[in-house]
Amino acid sequence: MTDTLDPRSWLYPTPRGLYCKPGDFYIDPAVAVPRAVITHGHGDHARPGHRKALATPETLAIMRTRFEGMADTSQQPLKYGESVRIGEVDVELAPAGHILGSAQAVLAFKGQRIVVSGDFKRRPDPTCPPFEPIPCDVFITEATFALPVFHHPSDMGEIGKLLRSVATFPERTHLVGVYALGKCQRVIKLLRAAGWDKRIWLHGSLMALCKLYQEQGVDLGDIAHVGDAILETFRGAIVLCPPSALADRWSRRFADPVPAVCSGWMRVRARARQSGAELPLIISDHADWGELCQTLKDVGAPKVWVTHGREEALVHMARSLGIDAEALHLAGREEEGT
Amino acid sequence: MQAFAALLDALSYQPARNAKLRLIETYLRETPDPDRGWALAALTSGLDFPAAKPALLRGFGEDKIGAELFHLSYDYVGDLAETLSLIWETDPNAGPPPTLGEVVDTLQTATKMQTPAILKRWLDSLDATGRWALLKLLTGALRVGVSARLAKQAVANIGNQPVDAVEEIWHGLTPPYRPLFDWLLHDAPRPSSNAGGAFLPPMLANAIERAELDALDPAHFRAEWKWDGIRVQVASSGDVKRLYSRAGEDVSAAFPDIIEAIDFEGVFDGELLVRRDETVAPFNDLQQRLNRKVVTPKMLKDHPAHIRLYDVLWLEGEDLRALSFDQRRARLEAWNAEKPRARFDVSPLVVFTDWAHLAQLREQMTSDGIEGLMLKRGDSAYLAGRPKGPWFKWKRDPMLVDCVLMYAQRGHGKRSSFYSDFTFGCWREAAGKRELAPVGKAYFGFTDEELRWLDKWVRDHTTNRFGPVREVAPELVLEIAFDGIARSTRHKSGLAMRFPRINRIRTDKPAAEADTIDNLLRLLGTAGVENPAESAYVTAP
């Protein structure tokens, strides 16, 4: 390790995204670039049109499912734990526990190690391997839920709420708003673990990624497209759809539906009401406050850069732990994510 | 406490009345005494704790995570009790969470010095929802969209009783209402209605239109003005003197002037008004006096309350409800003639020969203080609820104005996918420019088919979005019907409509030709209305 090397001299934000100079590549860039390292498949991290893209095999498969024209991108799969040299930089991908294929990018240059964690969470997820803390000199962390008010309760407890509501309103359809990638499949797995063996109905836009998960070996049980099935079919049923569909004309086909939304934002009542949820379920694929603080301790990095979310509170917390922390503003990150 | 917290949590997200009822019923059935009784008291505003002050909660929060992080958190969440409930961590060693009964018992006996330590122990033992519910209970505002009436409906439902059967005995009961649950769930005898001061379920009327009147014999009916105040019941027996809203809420505290003036025994049905000398003030004046915790002497002086009596249900220990309207009316007038009172008078009958004559009288009545006419069969007994046939209300034709749709918001429940709450405006000149100023909001008046049409129109003409609200191009004219209009400092336009609804969609009218604020100002009534008892076409029978 060189004490004199300034990490900002070889990894820094640019308008196109976070740029690694000695490797001449971007990490999760906001626009198409000649060479990209992609941490995971969500739309604010993975974008189409790069000339070269390095990611886990699962993330590349997700990108092929989501984007047209991926054939024009030269795809370089890198499994968890394997290493590759790009320019003068050694690149490794480590599990981030966020969604299928999600990874932290571990970059080593001249004896200095920076971990770009992407989005991550610390609690178990049946659809992906758990986050692996990697000791490093600089840790770049997300801050989506970086306030002490965000504490995600047990996910099985939240699924229990959903099943109790189904029992209380057996004649109504429970419409559950979930993000198409990751949340959808995790919620299905959690429902299965809670003993819900019945068919789970899906909005059309969720079908392709569920099929991909199944091909990747994630068993989702009996799932089917809502399609043109008659209304009677959905009494007492659980139907998953993207959150936007809850208020969409699409939802009118169900008699007196119970709108539920699965998201870390549901922790705050005003946000839950804005979403139109009658049944807010706090299920998130991001680290909560406790997990973020624990992770800073686990990786033991003397420097922490905080990106997208509530940077102020996490920077404050990190500094109180004696960490040299600062906010890092990246282009193209949307606040909404779960 | 956790079960009560789960109930409040579910209610706070549930817009539909029936689903709310179901949630409360399930809770009341599954929760043992006395907790369910305390919960019922909390939902009907029957619990009163020494309030936990905001400074105490803020201090708790700052001690827990430091001032900086607490303020960032509060800033984000926007509600002090909720912020504290979220940042506090459950301590697994804190022991079992308190029951609702324990919370109530403890707080009623604890001293002010002891309260903070007790509160901390409870916060440690509860989960986030439990803490939120506890703090809401202590800060005195549940705000979960449940009226006392709805809670009583739920409790009646668990015993398959009509809600009026609960209402009749309600004011003789005290929390935690064990005899009530014993009656409803365990075949115990019905608690006796404390006849003195008890609320008696009121008799309500059905709406009627001019054309429907021809099927009725005018000789069978009596007419009286429908005053534009609040329908109330005055109940007095011994030391108990109460004023109830139509829904059975005890509103005595807000009207000490009325309560003090009660010098009789009985139960009366009437209209609560603000009256200055002989003049009935507009509804807006009465509104100033509603929902006030403290009534200032100035308010009592400037907005004196008055009750115009329609009917008598009990008089000096005798139940008159089975008598005919004509018989009760005779008793009421005799009672009033014996001793006229400043704060109470009897609403006069409107004498008419036939329906055409009555229609003419109704047309001539243009005062702000009157909503229309009531028609009551002379032989009608006083029956609880809204029986079909004996009583009708014939409301005044609404005022109409053409407005331009400005914003739309999605509705709730069955309407959750529809833009069904509409904000509309009228034109005004400001700084030499013509602009729309919002004048009101309506969410009914249209058919299901019109709602579908409006929803599509909104989606196709959206120019901007603010969370759940869409701004639309100022192109659609809506004919708005409303029952009254008054000045208001709460609204940007300085005007507030009463009971606005969408009467017609005017696709035929260009938006530029919609009404102006000046047109609306012209509709503002004069200060009030002379007592029509003294006017030419109303005479005592």
Tab-separated table of N, CA, C and O in Angstrom, chain A residues 256-334:
chain	number	residue	atom	x	y	z
A	256	ASP	N	-62.429	-4.749	-6.479
A	256	ASP	CA	-62.081	-4.245	-5.160
A	256	ASP	C	-60.703	-4.706	-4.688
A	256	ASP	O	-60.576	-5.357	-3.650
A	257	PRO	N	-59.650	-4.387	-5.425
A	257	PRO	CA	-58.329	-4.898	-5.044
A	257	PRO	C	-57.778	-4.213	-3.786
A	257	PRO	O	-58.153	-3.100	-3.465
A	258	VAL	N	-56.895	-4.931	-3.076
A	258	VAL	CA	-56.138	-4.340	-1.970
A	258	VAL	C	-54.762	-3.976	-2.530
A	258	VAL	O	-53.969	-4.854	-2.832
A	259	PRO	N	-54.466	-2.689	-2.700
A	259	PRO	CA	-53.142	-2.337	-3.224
A	259	PRO	C	-52.072	-2.437	-2.136
A	259	PRO	O	-52.194	-1.811	-1.087
A	260	ALA	N	-51.044	-3.241	-2.382
A	260	ALA	CA	-49.920	-3.367	-1.458
A	260	ALA	C	-48.664	-2.915	-2.203
A	260	ALA	O	-48.590	-3.047	-3.422
A	261	VAL	N	-47.724	-2.358	-1.482
A	261	VAL	CA	-46.459	-1.964	-2.118
A	261	VAL	C	-45.314	-2.492	-1.259
A	261	VAL	O	-45.327	-2.335	-0.044
A	262	CYS	N	-44.330	-3.157	-1.913
A	262	CYS	CA	-43.159	-3.669	-1.196
A	262	CYS	C	-41.993	-2.730	-1.450
A	262	CYS	O	-41.475	-2.671	-2.569
A	263	SER	N	-41.572	-2.016	-0.422
A	263	SER	CA	-40.455	-1.101	-0.613
A	263	SER	C	-39.953	-0.622	0.739
A	263	SER	O	-40.722	-0.529	1.697
A	264	GLY	N	-38.673	-0.303	0.799
A	264	GLY	CA	-38.107	0.241	2.020
A	264	GLY	C	-38.727	1.575	2.404
A	264	GLY	O	-38.759	1.942	3.567
A	265	TRP	N	-39.251	2.304	1.388
A	265	TRP	CA	-39.876	3.605	1.673
A	265	TRP	C	-41.129	3.465	2.497
A	265	TRP	O	-41.598	4.431	3.089
A	266	MET	N	-41.718	2.288	2.512
A	266	MET	CA	-42.982	2.096	3.214
A	266	MET	C	-42.830	2.273	4.721
A	266	MET	O	-43.785	2.298	5.466
A	267	ARG	N	-41.589	2.387	5.175
A	267	ARG	CA	-41.323	2.623	6.580
A	267	ARG	C	-41.881	3.977	7.030
A	267	ARG	O	-42.227	4.155	8.187
A	268	VAL	N	-41.942	4.928	6.108
A	268	VAL	CA	-42.396	6.276	6.462
A	268	VAL	C	-43.826	6.467	5.951
A	268	VAL	O	-44.099	6.284	4.776
A	269	ARG	N	-44.718	6.822	6.871
A	269	ARG	CA	-46.144	6.838	6.543
A	269	ARG	C	-46.502	7.758	5.388
A	269	ARG	O	-47.311	7.409	4.537
A	270	ALA	N	-45.912	8.960	5.383
A	270	ALA	CA	-46.259	9.898	4.310
A	270	ALA	C	-45.892	9.301	2.952
A	270	ALA	O	-46.634	9.421	1.978
A	271	ARG	N	-44.734	8.622	2.894
A	271	ARG	CA	-44.310	8.010	1.630
A	271	ARG	C	-45.244	6.855	1.263
A	271	ARG	O	-45.581	6.647	0.099
A	272	ALA	N	-45.644	6.096	2.265
A	272	ALA	CA	-46.531	4.962	1.998
A	272	ALA	C	-47.875	5.457	1.462
A	272	ALA	O	-48.432	4.895	0.521
A	273	ARG	N	-48.377	6.559	2.050
A	273	ARG	CA	-49.663	7.079	1.589
A	273	ARG	C	-49.552	7.601	0.169
A	273	ARG	O	-50.438	7.397	-0.644
A	274	GLN	N	-48.424	8.261	-0.138
A	274	GLN	CA	-48.226	8.768	-1.503
A	274	GLN	C	-48.282	7.643	-2.526
A	274	GLN	O	-48.700	7.837	-3.649
A	275	SER	N	-47.818	6.484	-2.116
A	275	SER	CA	-47.778	5.362	-3.063
A	275	SER	C	-49.169	4.793	-3.300
A	275	SER	O	-49.363	3.973	-4.182
A	276	GLY	N	-50.143	5.211	-2.487
A	276	GLY	CA	-51.496	4.694	-2.662
A	276	GLY	C	-51.692	3.329	-2.044
A	276	GLY	O	-52.718	2.688	-2.255
A	277	ALA	N	-50.711	2.861	-1.254
A	277	ALA	CA	-50.811	1.526	-0.674
A	277	ALA	C	-51.811	1.494	0.468
A	277	ALA	O	-51.843	2.381	1.288
A	278	GLU	N	-52.659	0.470	0.476
A	278	GLU	CA	-53.480	0.209	1.651
A	278	GLU	C	-52.694	-0.691	2.581
A	278	GLU	O	-52.949	-0.763	3.768
A	279	LEU	N	-51.784	-1.432	1.983
A	279	LEU	CA	-50.987	-2.383	2.744
A	279	LEU	C	-49.519	-2.151	2.398
A	279	LEU	O	-49.000	-2.712	1.444
A	280	PRO	N	-48.849	-1.291	3.156
A	280	PRO	CA	-47.435	-1.051	2.875
A	280	PRO	C	-46.584	-2.153	3.489
A	280	PRO	O	-46.768	-2.478	4.658
A	281	LEU	N	-45.692	-2.720	2.702
A	281	LEU	CA	-44.831	-3.796	3.210
A	281	LEU	C	-43.381	-3.339	3.088
A	281	LEU	O	-42.922	-2.978	2.004
A	282	ILE	N	-42.687	-3.369	4.212
A	282	ILE	CA	-41.308	-2.870	4.217
A	282	ILE	C	-40.382	-4.010	3.823
A	282	ILE	O	-39.928	-4.781	4.667
A	283	ILE	N	-40.179	-4.159	2.527
A	283	ILE	CA	-39.250	-5.177	2.034
A	283	ILE	C	-38.319	-4.456	1.074
A	283	ILE	O	-38.764	-3.901	0.080
A	284	SER	N	-37.053	-4.445	1.402
A	284	SER	CA	-36.114	-3.660	0.615
A	284	SER	C	-34.913	-4.494	0.203
A	284	SER	O	-34.493	-5.395	0.921
A	285	ASP	N	-34.347	-4.162	-0.947
A	285	ASP	CA	-33.107	-4.806	-1.393
A	285	ASP	C	-31.885	-3.946	-1.098
A	285	ASP	O	-30.794	-4.236	-1.578
A	286	HIS	N	-32.106	-2.880	-0.307
A	286	HIS	CA	-30.990	-2.029	0.083
A	286	HIS	C	-30.714	-2.177	1.575
A	286	HIS	O	-31.603	-2.517	2.351
A	287	ALA	N	-29.473	-1.882	1.945
A	287	ALA	CA	-29.105	-1.902	3.354
A	287	ALA	C	-29.875	-0.829	4.100
A	287	ALA	O	-30.058	0.272	3.586
A	288	ASP	N	-30.329	-1.150	5.332
A	288	ASP	CA	-30.939	-0.121	6.160
A	288	ASP	C	-29.836	0.571	6.965
A	288	ASP	O	-28.642	0.266	6.801
A	289	TRP	N	-30.226	1.480	7.832
A	289	TRP	CA	-29.257	2.282	8.584
A	289	TRP	C	-28.290	1.397	9.374
A	289	TRP	O	-27.071	1.568	9.321
A	290	GLY	N	-28.847	0.439	10.072
A	290	GLY	CA	-28.006	-0.442	10.884
A	290	GLY	C	-27.016	-1.227	10.024
A	290	GLY	O	-25.843	-1.377	10.371
A	291	GLU	N	-27.469	-1.723	8.891
A	291	GLU	CA	-26.594	-2.488	7.993
A	291	GLU	C	-25.500	-1.609	7.405
A	291	GLU	O	-24.347	-2.044	7.245
A	292	LEU	N	-25.852	-0.363	7.061
A	292	LEU	CA	-24.850	0.555	6.507
A	292	LEU	C	-23.752	0.811	7.537
A	292	LEU	O	-22.560	0.728	7.228
A	293	CYS	N	-24.162	1.094	8.780
A	293	CYS	CA	-23.178	1.388	9.830
A	293	CYS	C	-22.324	0.156	10.110
A	293	CYS	O	-21.098	0.245	10.245
A	294	GLN	N	-22.973	-1.016	10.174
A	294	GLN	CA	-22.243	-2.267	10.425
A	294	GLN	C	-21.233	-2.531	9.308
A	294	GLN	O	-20.111	-2.964	9.549
A	295	THR	N	-21.635	-2.247	8.069
A	295	THR	CA	-20.768	-2.517	6.929
A	295	THR	C	-19.516	-1.640	6.963
A	295	THR	O	-18.414	-2.113	6.665
A	296	LEU	N	-19.691	-0.370	7.352
A	296	LEU	CA	-18.513	0.496	7.461
A	296	LEU	C	-17.519	-0.093	8.458
A	296	LEU	O	-16.303	-0.057	8.243
A	297	LYS	N	-18.036	-0.658	9.547
A	297	LYS	CA	-17.150	-1.279	10.538
A	297	LYS	C	-16.524	-2.550	9.973
A	297	LYS	O	-15.331	-2.819	10.149
A	298	ASP	N	-17.322	-3.363	9.266
A	298	ASP	CA	-16.835	-4.652	8.757
A	298	ASP	C	-15.714	-4.491	7.728
A	298	ASP	O	-14.763	-5.263	7.714
A	299	VAL	N	-15.841	-3.518	6.829
A	299	VAL	CA	-14.814	-3.387	5.784
A	299	VAL	C	-13.602	-2.612	6.305
A	299	VAL	O	-12.511	-2.722	5.732
A	300	GLY	N	-13.777	-1.865	7.372
A	300	GLY	CA	-12.657	-1.191	8.042
A	300	GLY	C	-11.891	-0.208	7.187
A	300	GLY	O	-10.710	0.035	7.425
A	301	ALA	N	-12.536	0.370	6.160
A	301	ALA	CA	-11.814	1.295	5.290
A	301	ALA	C	-11.595	2.633	5.996
A	301	ALA	O	-12.519	3.162	6.604
A	302	PRO	N	-10.365	3.177	5.931
A	302	PRO	CA	-10.122	4.481	6.552
A	302	PRO	C	-10.825	5.623	5.808
A	302	PRO	O	-11.051	6.674	6.364
A	303	LYS	N	-11.116	5.383	4.515
A	303	LYS	CA	-11.815	6.408	3.730
A	303	LYS	C	-13.129	5.824	3.222
A	303	LYS	O	-13.172	4.684	2.749
A	304	VAL	N	-14.202	6.623	3.308
A	304	VAL	CA	-15.487	6.191	2.768
A	304	VAL	C	-16.059	7.302	1.906
A	304	VAL	O	-16.064	8.466	2.315
A	305	TRP	N	-16.481	6.932	0.712
A	305	TRP	CA	-17.176	7.884	-0.155
A	305	TRP	C	-18.631	7.455	-0.225
A	305	TRP	O	-18.947	6.290	-0.461
A	306	VAL	N	-19.511	8.420	-0.020
A	306	VAL	CA	-20.937	8.104	0.079
A	306	VAL	C	-21.675	8.628	-1.157
A	306	VAL	O	-21.587	9.811	-1.477
A	307	THR	N	-22.375	7.738	-1.832
A	307	THR	CA	-23.115	8.146	-3.042
A	307	THR	C	-24.615	8.002	-2.842
A	307	THR	O	-25.069	7.485	-1.840
A	308	HIS	N	-25.333	8.387	-3.815
A	308	HIS	CA	-26.797	8.442	-3.936
A	308	HIS	C	-27.635	8.084	-2.704
A	308	HIS	O	-27.682	6.979	-2.248
A	309	GLY	N	-28.369	9.107	-2.233
A	309	GLY	CA	-29.295	8.932	-1.113
A	309	GLY	C	-29.130	10.050	-0.125
A	309	GLY	O	-28.931	11.198	-0.507
A	310	ARG	N	-29.214	9.683	1.154
A	310	ARG	CA	-29.087	10.682	2.206
A	310	ARG	C	-27.643	10.692	2.711
A	310	ARG	O	-27.322	10.164	3.770
A	311	GLU	N	-26.738	11.275	1.889
A	311	GLU	CA	-25.308	11.218	2.198
A	311	GLU	C	-24.976	11.867	3.533
A	311	GLU	O	-24.136	11.376	4.283
A	312	GLU	N	-25.670	12.978	3.832
A	312	GLU	CA	-25.309	13.800	4.978
A	312	GLU	C	-25.263	13.007	6.285
A	312	GLU	O	-24.310	13.103	7.061
A	313	ALA	N	-26.317	12.220	6.507
A	313	ALA	CA	-26.397	11.488	7.773
A	313	ALA	C	-25.307	10.409	7.857
A	313	ALA	O	-24.694	10.211	8.909
A	314	LEU	N	-25.057	9.728	6.747
A	314	LEU	CA	-24.057	8.646	6.786
A	314	LEU	C	-22.642	9.217	6.914
A	314	LEU	O	-21.799	8.657	7.624
A	315	VAL	N	-22.388	10.333	6.256
A	315	VAL	CA	-21.084	10.991	6.395
A	315	VAL	C	-20.881	11.387	7.862
A	315	VAL	O	-19.825	11.153	8.454
A	316	HIS	N	-21.936	11.936	8.458
A	316	HIS	CA	-21.873	12.328	9.870
A	316	HIS	C	-21.545	11.121	10.755
A	316	HIS	O	-20.683	11.185	11.629
A	317	MET	N	-22.253	10.022	10.500
A	317	MET	CA	-22.053	8.818	11.300
A	317	MET	C	-20.628	8.283	11.120
A	317	MET	O	-19.944	7.942	12.090
A	318	ALA	N	-20.160	8.211	9.846
A	318	ALA	CA	-18.829	7.664	9.570
A	318	ALA	C	-17.751	8.500	10.257
A	318	ALA	O	-16.816	7.963	10.856
A	319	ARG	N	-17.908	9.809	10.199
A	319	ARG	CA	-16.905	10.684	10.832
A	319	ARG	C	-16.870	10.464	12.338
A	319	ARG	O	-15.815	10.504	12.953
A	320	SER	N	-18.063	10.205	12.928
A	320	SER	CA	-18.075	9.975	14.369
A	320	SER	C	-17.386	8.648	14.714
A	320	SER	O	-16.991	8.431	15.847
A	321	LEU	N	-17.223	7.772	13.709
A	321	LEU	CA	-16.474	6.524	13.922
A	321	LEU	C	-14.985	6.722	13.605
A	321	LEU	O	-14.211	5.768	13.600
A	322	GLY	N	-14.598	7.939	13.284
A	322	GLY	CA	-13.204	8.221	12.983
A	322	GLY	C	-12.826	7.944	11.542
A	322	GLY	O	-11.648	7.859	11.185
A	323	ILE	N	-13.820	7.788	10.674
A	323	ILE	CA	-13.557	7.507	9.263
A	323	ILE	C	-13.524	8.832	8.491
A	323	ILE	O	-14.311	9.739	8.770
A	324	ASP	N	-12.606	8.903	7.528
A	324	ASP	CA	-12.512	10.076	6.676
A	324	ASP	C	-13.577	9.919	5.583
A	324	ASP	O	-13.361	9.249	4.573
A	325	ALA	N	-14.744	10.521	5.814
A	325	ALA	CA	-15.871	10.280	4.905
A	325	ALA	C	-16.275	11.546	4.169
A	325	ALA	O	-16.168	12.643	4.700
A	326	GLU	N	-16.697	11.379	2.934
A	326	GLU	CA	-17.234	12.517	2.185
A	326	GLU	C	-18.255	12.028	1.158
A	326	GLU	O	-18.286	10.854	0.797
A	327	ALA	N	-19.101	12.961	0.736
A	327	ALA	CA	-20.124	12.626	-0.257
A	327	ALA	C	-19.505	12.645	-1.649
A	327	ALA	O	-18.606	13.437	-1.937
A	328	LEU	N	-19.967	11.747	-2.488
A	328	LEU	CA	-19.471	11.650	-3.858
A	328	LEU	C	-20.686	11.720	-4.768
A	328	LEU	O	-21.560	10.853	-4.719
A	329	HIS	N	-20.783	12.784	-5.544
A	329	HIS	CA	-22.004	12.947	-6.331
A	329	HIS	C	-21.837	12.339	-7.718
A	329	HIS	O	-20.982	12.723	-8.481
A	330	LEU	N	-22.672	11.363	-7.993
A	330	LEU	CA	-22.574	10.654	-9.265
A	330	LEU	C	-23.723	11.039	-10.180
A	330	LEU	O	-24.851	11.225	-9.730
A	331	ALA	N	-23.434	11.116	-11.460
A	331	ALA	CA	-24.475	11.417	-12.439
A	331	ALA	C	-25.364	10.195	-12.645
A	331	ALA	O	-24.917	9.066	-12.537
A	332	GLY	N	-26.655	10.458	-12.906
A	332	GLY	CA	-27.534	9.386	-13.377
A	332	GLY	C	-28.128	8.498	-12.316
A	332	GLY	O	-28.726	7.477	-12.625
A	333	ARG	N	-27.975	8.845	-11.035
A	333	ARG	CA	-28.580	8.013	-9.992
A	333	ARG	C	-29.944	8.573	-9.616
A	333	ARG	O	-30.054	9.730	-9.221
A	334	GLU	N	-30.960	7.769	-9.721
A	334	GLU	CA	-32.271	8.227	-9.306
A	334	GLU	C	-32.448	7.886	-7.841
A	334	GLU	O	-31.884	6.936	-7.353
